[in-house]
Amino acid sequence: MKRFFSTLGISIVTAVLSLIVYDHYQERSQKSVAENSMPLSVVPTNFPTTNSEALETDFTIAAEKTVHAVVHVKNTSVSRQPGNMMELFFGGGAPRAMIGTGSGVIISPDGYIISNNHVIERASSLQVTLNDNRTYNAEVVGTDPKTDIALLKIEAEDPLPYIPFADSDAVKIGQWVLAVGNPFNLTSTVTAGIISAKARDLNEFDNNPQSFIQTDAAVNRGNSGGALVNTNGELVGINTAITSETGSYVGYSFAVPSNTARKVIEDLLEYGNVQRGFLGIQGSGLDAKRAQSLGVDDTQGVYVADVEVDSGAQKAGLQEGDVIKNIDGVSVAKFSDLTGYLNAKRPNDVVSLTLNRNGKTLVKEVVLRKIDSYTLTDLGLTVKNTSKSQREKRDVAQGVIVTNVNNPDLSDLGLDGAIITQVNDVAVNNIDDLKNIIENKYTGPLKLTFVDRKGEKNSILFR
């Protein structure tokens, strides 16, 4: 028994000593870890942010502000359906009403409405229906086929809800937006998405360069002319187009920036036409392949291929081979960045260009000049004077170049980008010659002789 208690006592003492040693070791280990951890900064997994828009965005406020200011536009046009071969070749036939629909955006309480030109073109009558089902006849104040913008006016009894403009240059990729319109005649439809890209050109090699805002907000037929708004309910764009093999939305839609649309309607109201500032260069955007072929180091920017005579660019000292990298502090990565910015400018505005010339950075102040162009309204063709390099490339002595074909009947005839050299077998040196022939001597059939983009000479007779 005595031996048992002796063994038990030794065990107890050993256990107590073990606990004391363990506690001492733990205290030193924790102190060592704490001392070694002092220089390290603690980084939380939930990063703080000053903008919780992505987590707290409430689209209901923007929808409530805008849905009553977007209207349904009904376009009624009258065409004649040929009933026999004589009517097919010489015109005529039974009149037939055709109806198209789209959207519009009220931009002032007194009834001014923005829409797309393609929504209202060739209309015999236009009817606008508000979100409360009131209907009004609309008049066309003016149109600009180049930007696909139209300005309408209705006379309402009371002040109308409207959407204020935002600065479309300030929108950012990834920013939330809403598309408000009337797809498939479903009035007051709101869809949400983000800004997917800016300064998007759908016709990179066209003579009518574009600069759209791209979004993934669902847009379908009938949305054209509707509003693209930010989460404050402000207008950042006019929904205009989609790219699709089926004709329906597949994830991409495009809007005319609000800065461009606003400038167009202000010009239409003040001048009756659009005043465009002309830089005076011919050029293209750059990528690795083009840069290599042109012998330049830049893979982004606008390469100046030609400087037009008496233009602001020539007077400012721009030269062939310059690469435009910046305009008024706005980065220029591609041609549509440049044209998109210039779309909001007028003649006599001054822009500051930052250039790369043979590895040196230069800054040039350019005074924009008025674009010298002329539109053959009956044909839907817009032309402007040609530069020496344009004529040399086509091997022609004179002519005016077609910059826009706003007539689907002529879209496949090779006129887009063509140089018209003669009208009714009379030489055309500039747009003044063309004006004189059209306005003073055109009383019958009209024959256009032109050289297309491929350098082939053609003639078309219009009766």
Coordinates of C-alpha atoms in Angstrom, one line a residue:
M1 CA 0.0 0.0 0.0
K2 CA 2.8 2.4 0.9
R3 CA 4.4 1.6 -2.5
F4 CA 1.1 2.4 -4.2
F5 CA 0.8 5.9 -2.7
S6 CA 4.5 6.5 -3.5
T7 CA 4.0 5.7 -7.1
L8 CA 0.8 7.8 -7.2
G9 CA 2.6 10.8 -5.8
I10 CA 5.4 10.6 -8.3
S11 CA 2.8 10.4 -11.1
I12 CA 1.0 13.5 -9.8
V13 CA 4.2 15.5 -9.5
T14 CA 5.3 14.4 -13.0
A15 CA 1.9 15.5 -14.5
V16 CA 2.1 18.9 -12.8
L17 CA 5.6 19.5 -14.0
S18 CA 4.6 18.5 -17.5
L19 CA 1.7 20.9 -17.5
I20 CA 4.0 23.7 -16.2
V21 CA 6.6 23.0 -18.9
Y22 CA 3.9 22.8 -21.7
D23 CA 2.3 26.1 -20.6
H24 CA 5.7 27.8 -20.6
Y25 CA 6.5 26.4 -24.1
Q26 CA 3.1 27.5 -25.5
E27 CA 3.6 31.0 -24.1
R28 CA 7.0 31.4 -25.8
S29 CA 5.7 30.0 -29.1
Q30 CA 2.8 32.4 -29.2
K31 CA 5.0 35.3 -28.4
S32 CA 7.4 34.2 -31.1
V33 CA 4.6 33.9 -33.7
A34 CA 3.3 37.3 -32.7
E35 CA 6.7 39.0 -32.9
N36 CA 7.4 37.4 -36.3
S37 CA 3.9 38.4 -37.6
M38 CA 4.3 42.1 -36.7
P39 CA 5.7 43.3 -40.1
L40 CA 3.0 41.5 -42.1
S41 CA -0.2 43.5 -43.0
V42 CA -3.5 41.9 -42.6
V43 CA -5.5 41.8 -45.9
P44 CA -9.2 41.1 -45.6
T45 CA -10.9 38.9 -48.2
N46 CA -13.8 41.4 -48.6
F47 CA -12.1 44.4 -50.1
P48 CA -13.7 47.7 -49.1
T49 CA -15.1 49.8 -51.9
T50 CA -16.4 53.3 -52.2
N51 CA -18.8 52.3 -54.9
S52 CA -21.2 49.4 -54.1
E53 CA -23.3 49.9 -57.3
A54 CA -22.7 46.4 -58.5
L55 CA -24.2 45.0 -55.3
E56 CA -26.9 47.6 -54.6
T57 CA -28.0 48.7 -58.0
D58 CA -31.8 49.2 -58.1
F59 CA -33.1 49.4 -61.6
T60 CA -36.6 50.3 -60.5
I61 CA -35.8 54.0 -60.1
A62 CA -34.3 54.3 -63.6
A63 CA -37.2 52.4 -65.1
E64 CA -39.8 54.6 -63.4
K65 CA -38.1 57.7 -64.6
T66 CA -37.8 56.6 -68.2
V67 CA -40.6 54.3 -69.2
H68 CA -43.2 57.1 -69.6
A69 CA -40.8 59.1 -71.8
V70 CA -40.3 56.3 -74.4
V71 CA -43.0 56.2 -77.1
H72 CA -44.2 53.8 -79.8
V73 CA -43.7 55.1 -83.3
K74 CA -45.9 53.8 -86.2
N75 CA -44.8 54.5 -89.7
T76 CA -47.3 54.2 -92.5
S77 CA -45.9 54.4 -96.0
V78 CA -47.6 53.9 -99.3
S79 CA -46.0 51.9 -102.2
R80 CA -47.3 50.8 -105.5
Q81 CA -47.4 47.1 -106.3
P82 CA -46.9 46.4 -110.1
G83 CA -49.7 44.2 -111.5
N84 CA -48.2 43.6 -115.0
M85 CA -45.0 43.9 -117.0
M86 CA -45.8 47.5 -118.2
E87 CA -46.2 48.7 -114.6
L88 CA -43.1 46.8 -113.5
F89 CA -40.9 48.6 -116.1
F90 CA -42.6 52.0 -116.3
G91 CA -44.0 52.4 -112.8
G92 CA -47.6 52.3 -111.5
G93 CA -49.8 49.8 -109.9
A94 CA -52.3 49.6 -107.0
P95 CA -51.3 51.6 -103.9
R96 CA -50.6 49.5 -100.8
A97 CA -50.1 50.7 -97.3
M98 CA -47.1 49.3 -95.4
I99 CA -46.8 49.7 -91.7
G100 CA -43.5 49.7 -89.7
T101 CA -43.0 50.3 -86.0
G102 CA -40.2 51.4 -83.7
S103 CA -39.6 53.5 -80.7
G104 CA -38.8 57.1 -79.8
V105 CA -37.5 59.1 -76.8
I106 CA -39.2 62.3 -75.6
I107 CA -36.4 64.8 -74.9
S108 CA -38.3 67.9 -73.9
P109 CA -41.7 68.6 -72.2
D110 CA -43.0 70.4 -75.3
G111 CA -43.0 67.2 -77.4
Y112 CA -39.6 66.9 -79.3
I113 CA -38.8 63.2 -79.8
I114 CA -35.6 61.5 -81.0
S115 CA -35.9 58.3 -83.1
N116 CA -33.9 56.5 -85.8
N117 CA -34.0 57.7 -89.4
H118 CA -34.7 54.1 -90.5
V119 CA -37.8 54.0 -88.3
I120 CA -39.5 57.0 -90.0
E121 CA -38.0 57.1 -93.5
R122 CA -40.4 57.1 -96.4
A123 CA -43.4 57.7 -94.1
S124 CA -46.6 59.0 -95.5
S125 CA -47.8 59.5 -91.9
L126 CA -46.4 59.0 -88.5
Q127 CA -48.3 58.2 -85.3
V128 CA -46.8 58.3 -81.8
T129 CA -48.4 56.5 -78.9
L130 CA -47.4 57.4 -75.3
N131 CA -47.1 55.0 -72.4
D132 CA -50.6 56.1 -71.2
N133 CA -52.1 55.1 -74.6
R134 CA -52.6 58.7 -75.8
T135 CA -52.0 58.9 -79.6
Y136 CA -50.7 61.9 -81.6
N137 CA -49.8 62.6 -85.2
A138 CA -46.1 63.5 -85.5
E139 CA -44.2 65.7 -87.9
V140 CA -40.6 65.2 -89.0
V141 CA -38.5 68.2 -88.0
G142 CA -35.3 66.8 -89.6
T143 CA -33.3 63.7 -90.3
D144 CA -29.6 62.7 -90.5
P145 CA -29.2 59.4 -92.4
K146 CA -25.4 59.4 -91.7
T147 CA -26.0 59.0 -87.9
D148 CA -29.4 57.4 -88.4
I149 CA -31.0 60.0 -86.2
A150 CA -34.4 61.7 -86.7
L151 CA -36.2 64.5 -84.8
L152 CA -40.0 64.4 -84.5
K153 CA -42.5 66.8 -82.9
I154 CA -45.9 66.2 -81.4
E155 CA -48.4 68.7 -80.0
A156 CA -49.6 67.6 -76.6
E157 CA -52.1 69.3 -74.3
D158 CA -49.9 69.0 -71.2
P159 CA -46.1 69.0 -70.5
L160 CA -44.7 65.6 -71.3
P161 CA -42.3 63.4 -69.3
Y162 CA -38.8 63.5 -70.9
I163 CA -35.4 62.0 -70.4
P164 CA -32.4 64.3 -69.8
F165 CA -29.1 63.8 -71.7
A166 CA -26.0 62.3 -70.0
D167 CA -22.4 62.6 -71.2
S168 CA -21.9 59.5 -73.3
D169 CA -18.1 60.1 -73.3
A170 CA -18.2 59.5 -69.6
V171 CA -19.8 56.1 -69.6
K172 CA -17.5 53.2 -68.7
I173 CA -17.2 49.6 -69.9
G174 CA -18.9 47.4 -67.4
Q175 CA -21.4 50.1 -66.4
W176 CA -25.0 49.1 -65.9
V177 CA -27.5 50.4 -68.5
L178 CA -31.2 49.8 -69.3
A179 CA -32.7 49.6 -72.8
V180 CA -36.3 51.0 -72.9
G181 CA -38.4 50.5 -76.0
N182 CA -41.2 48.6 -77.8
P183 CA -39.9 45.3 -79.2
F184 CA -42.4 43.3 -81.3
N185 CA -45.0 45.9 -80.4
L186 CA -44.7 45.0 -76.7
T187 CA -44.9 48.5 -75.3
S188 CA -42.9 49.8 -72.3
T189 CA -40.3 47.0 -72.2
V190 CA -37.2 47.4 -70.1
T191 CA -34.1 45.2 -70.3
A192 CA -30.8 45.5 -68.4
G193 CA -27.2 44.9 -69.3
I194 CA -23.8 46.5 -69.2
I195 CA -21.7 48.6 -71.5
S196 CA -19.7 46.0 -73.5
A197 CA -17.6 48.3 -75.6
K198 CA -17.4 51.9 -76.8
A199 CA -16.6 53.4 -80.3
R200 CA -17.7 50.2 -82.0
D201 CA -17.6 50.4 -85.8
L202 CA -19.8 47.8 -87.6
N203 CA -18.6 48.9 -91.1
E204 CA -14.8 49.3 -90.6
F205 CA -14.0 49.8 -94.2
D206 CA -17.1 51.8 -95.1
N207 CA -17.1 55.5 -96.2
N208 CA -19.5 56.1 -93.3
P209 CA -17.5 55.2 -90.2
Q210 CA -19.6 54.7 -87.1
S211 CA -18.9 54.9 -83.4
F212 CA -21.6 52.9 -81.4
I213 CA -21.9 52.1 -77.8
Q214 CA -22.2 48.3 -77.6
T215 CA -24.3 46.7 -74.8
D216 CA -25.6 43.3 -73.9
A217 CA -29.0 44.6 -72.9
A218 CA -31.6 42.7 -75.0
V219 CA -32.7 44.7 -78.0
N220 CA -35.0 43.4 -80.8
R221 CA -37.0 44.7 -83.7
G222 CA -39.1 47.6 -82.5
N223 CA -36.5 48.7 -80.0
S224 CA -34.9 50.9 -82.7
G225 CA -35.1 54.6 -81.7
G226 CA -35.6 53.7 -78.0
A227 CA -33.5 54.8 -75.0
L228 CA -30.4 53.5 -73.5
V229 CA -30.2 55.0 -70.0
N230 CA -27.9 54.8 -67.0
T231 CA -29.0 53.9 -63.5
N232 CA -29.9 57.6 -62.9
G233 CA -32.4 57.5 -65.7
E234 CA -30.3 59.7 -68.0
L235 CA -30.0 59.1 -71.8
V236 CA -26.6 57.7 -72.8
G237 CA -27.6 56.4 -76.3
I238 CA -30.3 55.8 -78.9
N239 CA -30.8 52.0 -79.5
T240 CA -30.2 51.5 -83.2
A241 CA -28.9 48.1 -84.4
I242 CA -28.1 44.5 -83.6
T243 CA -25.8 42.0 -85.2
S244 CA -27.5 38.7 -85.8
E245 CA -27.7 35.9 -88.3
T246 CA -31.4 35.3 -87.4
G247 CA -32.6 38.9 -87.3
S248 CA -33.2 38.6 -83.5
Y249 CA -31.1 39.5 -80.5
V250 CA -28.2 37.2 -79.9
G251 CA -26.3 39.1 -77.2
Y252 CA -25.0 42.3 -78.9
S253 CA -26.8 45.6 -79.5
F254 CA -25.6 49.0 -80.5
A255 CA -26.7 52.6 -79.7
V256 CA -25.8 56.0 -81.1
P257 CA -24.0 57.9 -78.3
S258 CA -26.1 60.6 -76.7
N259 CA -23.4 63.2 -77.4
T260 CA -23.7 62.5 -81.1
A261 CA -27.5 62.4 -81.0
R262 CA -27.7 65.7 -79.0
K263 CA -25.4 67.5 -81.4
V264 CA -27.4 66.3 -84.4
I265 CA -30.8 67.5 -83.1
E266 CA -29.3 70.8 -82.0
D267 CA -28.0 71.4 -85.5
L268 CA -31.3 70.4 -87.1
L269 CA -33.2 72.8 -84.9
E270 CA -30.7 75.7 -85.4
Y271 CA -29.5 75.3 -88.9
G272 CA -31.9 72.8 -90.6
N273 CA -29.1 70.5 -91.3
V274 CA -26.1 68.9 -89.6
Q275 CA -22.9 70.9 -89.3
R276 CA -20.0 68.5 -89.3
G277 CA -16.5 69.5 -88.4
F278 CA -14.0 68.2 -91.0
L279 CA -10.5 67.3 -89.9
G280 CA -9.1 66.8 -93.4
I281 CA -7.3 63.5 -93.4
Q282 CA -7.7 60.1 -95.0
G283 CA -6.5 57.2 -92.8
S284 CA -7.2 54.0 -91.0
G285 CA -6.8 52.3 -87.7
L286 CA -3.8 50.2 -86.9
D287 CA -3.1 46.7 -85.8
A288 CA 0.0 44.5 -85.9
K289 CA -0.4 43.5 -89.5
R290 CA -1.1 47.0 -90.8
A291 CA 1.7 48.5 -88.7
Q292 CA 4.1 46.1 -90.2
S293 CA 3.0 46.8 -93.8
L294 CA 3.1 50.5 -93.2
G295 CA 6.5 50.4 -91.5
V296 CA 5.4 51.9 -88.2
D297 CA 5.9 50.8 -84.6
D298 CA 2.4 51.7 -83.3
T299 CA -0.2 49.0 -83.3
Q300 CA -2.9 51.4 -82.0
G301 CA -4.0 54.8 -83.2
V302 CA -5.0 56.4 -86.6
Y303 CA -2.5 56.3 -89.4
V304 CA -2.7 59.4 -91.6
A305 CA -2.5 58.2 -95.2
D306 CA -3.4 61.5 -96.9
V307 CA -3.9 65.1 -95.9
E308 CA -6.5 67.0 -98.0
V309 CA -5.7 70.3 -99.6
D310 CA -6.8 73.4 -97.8
S311 CA -8.1 71.4 -94.8
G312 CA -7.5 72.3 -91.2
A313 CA -5.1 69.3 -90.9
Q314 CA -2.9 70.6 -93.7
K315 CA -2.8 74.1 -92.3
A316 CA -1.9 72.6 -88.8
G317 CA 1.0 70.8 -90.4
L318 CA -0.2 67.1 -90.3
Q319 CA 1.7 64.9 -92.7
E320 CA 1.3 61.5 -94.3
G321 CA 2.7 58.9 -92.0
D322 CA 1.7 60.6 -88.8
V323 CA -0.1 58.4 -86.2
I324 CA -2.8 60.2 -84.2
K325 CA -2.7 58.9 -80.6
N326 CA -4.9 61.4 -78.7
I327 CA -7.5 64.1 -79.3
D328 CA -8.3 66.6 -76.6
G329 CA -7.0 64.2 -74.0
V330 CA -9.2 61.3 -75.3
S331 CA -7.1 58.3 -76.2
V332 CA -7.4 57.2 -79.9
A333 CA -6.8 53.5 -80.3
K334 CA -8.8 53.0 -83.5
F335 CA -10.4 55.1 -86.3
S336 CA -13.9 55.0 -84.7
D337 CA -12.5 56.6 -81.5
L338 CA -11.5 59.6 -83.6
T339 CA -14.7 59.8 -85.7
G340 CA -16.9 59.2 -82.6
Y341 CA -15.3 62.2 -80.9
L342 CA -15.5 64.4 -84.0
N343 CA -19.2 63.6 -84.5
A344 CA -20.0 65.9 -81.6
K345 CA -17.9 68.8 -83.1
R346 CA -18.8 71.6 -85.5
P347 CA -16.9 73.7 -88.1
N348 CA -14.5 76.2 -86.5
D349 CA -14.1 74.1 -83.4
V350 CA -10.5 73.6 -82.4
V351 CA -9.1 70.2 -81.4
S352 CA -5.7 69.3 -80.0
L353 CA -4.1 66.2 -81.7
T354 CA -1.2 64.3 -80.1
L355 CA 0.8 62.6 -82.9
N356 CA 3.6 60.2 -83.2
R357 CA 5.9 61.2 -86.1
N358 CA 8.9 59.0 -86.6
G359 CA 9.1 58.3 -82.9
K360 CA 8.7 61.9 -81.8
T361 CA 5.6 63.2 -80.0
L362 CA 4.0 66.3 -81.4
V363 CA 0.9 68.3 -80.5
K364 CA -1.0 70.1 -83.2
E365 CA -4.0 72.4 -82.9
V366 CA -6.4 71.9 -85.8
V367 CA -9.3 74.1 -86.7
L368 CA -12.2 72.0 -88.1
R369 CA -13.7 73.1 -91.3
K370 CA -17.1 72.5 -92.8
I371 CA -17.5 69.3 -94.8
D372 CA -18.2 70.1 -98.4
S373 CA -20.8 67.5 -99.4
Y374 CA -23.9 67.4 -101.5
T375 CA -26.9 65.0 -101.4
L376 CA -28.8 63.8 -104.4
T377 CA -32.1 63.6 -102.5
D378 CA -34.0 61.7 -105.2
L379 CA -31.4 59.0 -105.4
G380 CA -30.3 58.9 -101.8
L381 CA -26.6 59.5 -102.6
T382 CA -24.3 61.8 -100.7
V383 CA -21.0 62.9 -102.4
K384 CA -18.1 65.1 -101.5
N385 CA -15.0 66.4 -103.4
T386 CA -12.1 64.0 -104.0
S387 CA -8.5 64.5 -103.0
K388 CA -5.6 64.1 -105.4
S389 CA -4.6 60.8 -103.9
Q390 CA -8.1 59.4 -104.2
R391 CA -8.2 60.3 -107.9
E392 CA -4.7 58.8 -108.5
K393 CA -5.7 55.5 -106.9
R394 CA -8.7 55.2 -109.2
D395 CA -6.7 56.6 -112.2
V396 CA -9.3 59.3 -112.9
A397 CA -8.8 63.0 -113.8
Q398 CA -11.8 64.4 -112.0
G399 CA -14.9 63.4 -110.0
V400 CA -16.7 63.4 -106.7
I401 CA -16.8 60.4 -104.3
V402 CA -20.0 58.8 -102.9
T403 CA -19.8 58.8 -99.1
N404 CA -23.2 57.5 -98.3
V405 CA -25.9 55.4 -100.1
N406 CA -29.2 55.9 -98.3
N407 CA -31.2 53.9 -100.8
P408 CA -31.5 50.1 -100.4
D409 CA -32.4 49.8 -104.2
L410 CA -28.9 51.1 -105.0
S411 CA -27.0 49.1 -102.3
D412 CA -25.8 46.4 -104.7
L413 CA -24.8 48.6 -107.7
G414 CA -21.3 49.4 -106.6
L415 CA -22.0 53.1 -105.9
D416 CA -20.8 53.0 -102.3
G417 CA -17.3 54.6 -102.3
A418 CA -17.5 55.1 -106.1
I419 CA -16.1 58.2 -107.8
I420 CA -18.7 59.8 -110.1
T421 CA -16.8 61.2 -113.1
Q422 CA -19.6 62.2 -115.4
V423 CA -23.3 63.1 -115.2
N424 CA -25.2 62.8 -118.5
D425 CA -21.8 62.6 -120.2
V426 CA -20.7 65.9 -118.8
A427 CA -17.5 65.9 -116.7
V428 CA -17.9 66.5 -113.0
N429 CA -14.9 68.1 -111.3
N430 CA -16.4 68.9 -108.0
I431 CA -19.7 69.1 -106.1
D432 CA -20.5 72.6 -107.6
D433 CA -20.5 71.0 -111.1
L434 CA -22.8 68.3 -109.8
K435 CA -25.2 70.8 -108.2
N436 CA -25.3 72.8 -111.4
I437 CA -26.3 69.8 -113.5
I438 CA -28.8 68.4 -111.0
E439 CA -30.5 71.6 -110.1
N440 CA -30.5 73.4 -113.4
K441 CA -30.2 70.9 -116.2
Y442 CA -31.8 67.7 -114.9
T443 CA -35.2 67.4 -116.6
G444 CA -35.2 63.8 -117.8
P445 CA -33.2 60.6 -117.4
L446 CA -30.1 60.8 -115.4
K447 CA -26.9 58.9 -116.4
L448 CA -24.2 58.5 -113.8
T449 CA -20.7 57.4 -115.0
F450 CA -18.5 56.2 -112.2
V451 CA -15.4 54.2 -111.2
D452 CA -16.1 51.8 -108.3
R453 CA -13.8 50.7 -105.5
K454 CA -12.3 47.9 -107.7
G455 CA -11.4 50.5 -110.3
E456 CA -14.0 49.3 -112.8
K457 CA -15.8 51.9 -114.9
N458 CA -19.7 51.6 -115.0
S459 CA -22.7 53.6 -116.0
I460 CA -26.3 53.7 -114.5
L461 CA -29.3 55.3 -116.2
F462 CA -32.0 56.5 -113.9
R463 CA -35.4 57.3 -115.4

